[in-house]
Short mmCIF file of C-alpha atoms in Angstrom, two decimals:
data_model
loop_
_atom_site.label_atom_id
_atom_site.label_comp_id
_atom_site.label_asym_id
_atom_site.label_seq_id
_atom_site.Cartn_x
_atom_site.Cartn_y
_atom_site.Cartn_z
CA MET A 12 -175.74 -70.91 150.38
CA PRO A 13 -174.88 -72.77 146.87
CA ARG A 14 -172.02 -75.27 147.62
CA GLU A 15 -169.88 -73.86 144.49
CA LEU A 16 -169.97 -70.57 146.22
CA ALA A 17 -168.85 -71.90 149.71
CA ILE A 18 -166.13 -73.74 148.25
CA HIS A 19 -164.54 -70.97 146.64
CA MET A 20 -165.28 -68.87 149.63
CA PRO A 21 -162.11 -66.61 150.67
CA ARG A 22 -160.44 -67.75 153.91
CA GLU A 23 -160.82 -64.70 155.91
CA LEU A 24 -164.59 -64.74 155.29
CA ALA A 25 -165.06 -68.56 156.19
CA ILE A 26 -163.14 -67.95 159.44
CA HIS A 27 -165.76 -65.27 160.47
CA MET A 28 -168.72 -67.38 159.63
CA PRO A 29 -171.31 -67.69 161.82
CA ARG A 30 -171.76 -70.96 163.95
CA GLU A 31 -175.21 -71.31 162.63
CA LEU A 32 -174.36 -71.20 159.46
CA ALA A 33 -171.26 -73.62 159.60
CA ILE A 34 -173.32 -76.24 161.40
CA HIS A 35 -175.75 -76.40 158.41
CA MET A 36 -172.79 -76.75 155.99
CA PRO A 37 -173.01 -79.89 153.52
CA ARG A 38 -170.21 -82.37 154.52
CA GLU A 39 -168.88 -82.30 151.05
CA LEU A 40 -168.13 -78.69 151.43
CA ALA A 41 -166.49 -79.48 154.70
CA ILE A 42 -164.09 -82.05 152.93
CA HIS A 43 -162.75 -79.43 150.57
CA MET A 44 -162.51 -76.84 153.62
CA PRO A 45 -158.83 -75.63 153.88
CA ARG A 46 -157.03 -76.75 156.72
CA GLU A 47 -156.41 -73.26 158.07
CA LEU A 48 -160.12 -72.51 158.34
CA ALA A 49 -160.75 -76.04 159.73
CA ILE A 50 -158.37 -75.35 162.76
CA HIS A 51 -160.34 -72.08 163.95
CA MET A 52 -163.61 -74.08 163.44
CA PRO A 53 -165.73 -74.56 166.84
CA ARG A 54 -165.20 -77.95 168.34
CA GLU A 55 -168.79 -78.38 168.55
CA LEU A 56 -169.13 -78.10 164.90
CA ALA A 57 -166.08 -80.60 163.99
CA LEU A 58 -167.83 -83.08 166.26
CA GLN A 59 -170.99 -82.93 164.42
CA GLU A 60 -169.04 -82.85 161.23
CA VAL A 61 -167.54 -86.26 161.81
CA MET A 62 -170.87 -87.91 163.08
#
């Protein structure tokens, strides 16, 4: 998925995003992710993003 596309992704869509997809998400993308979206993000994913 292009970064530009992901950054403008609707919140509803991102919340239902598969874990496999999110795990491979670039850090730049995650940084611009809305807080509401991140709150619903699996812990496993968030830990990897921090690393």
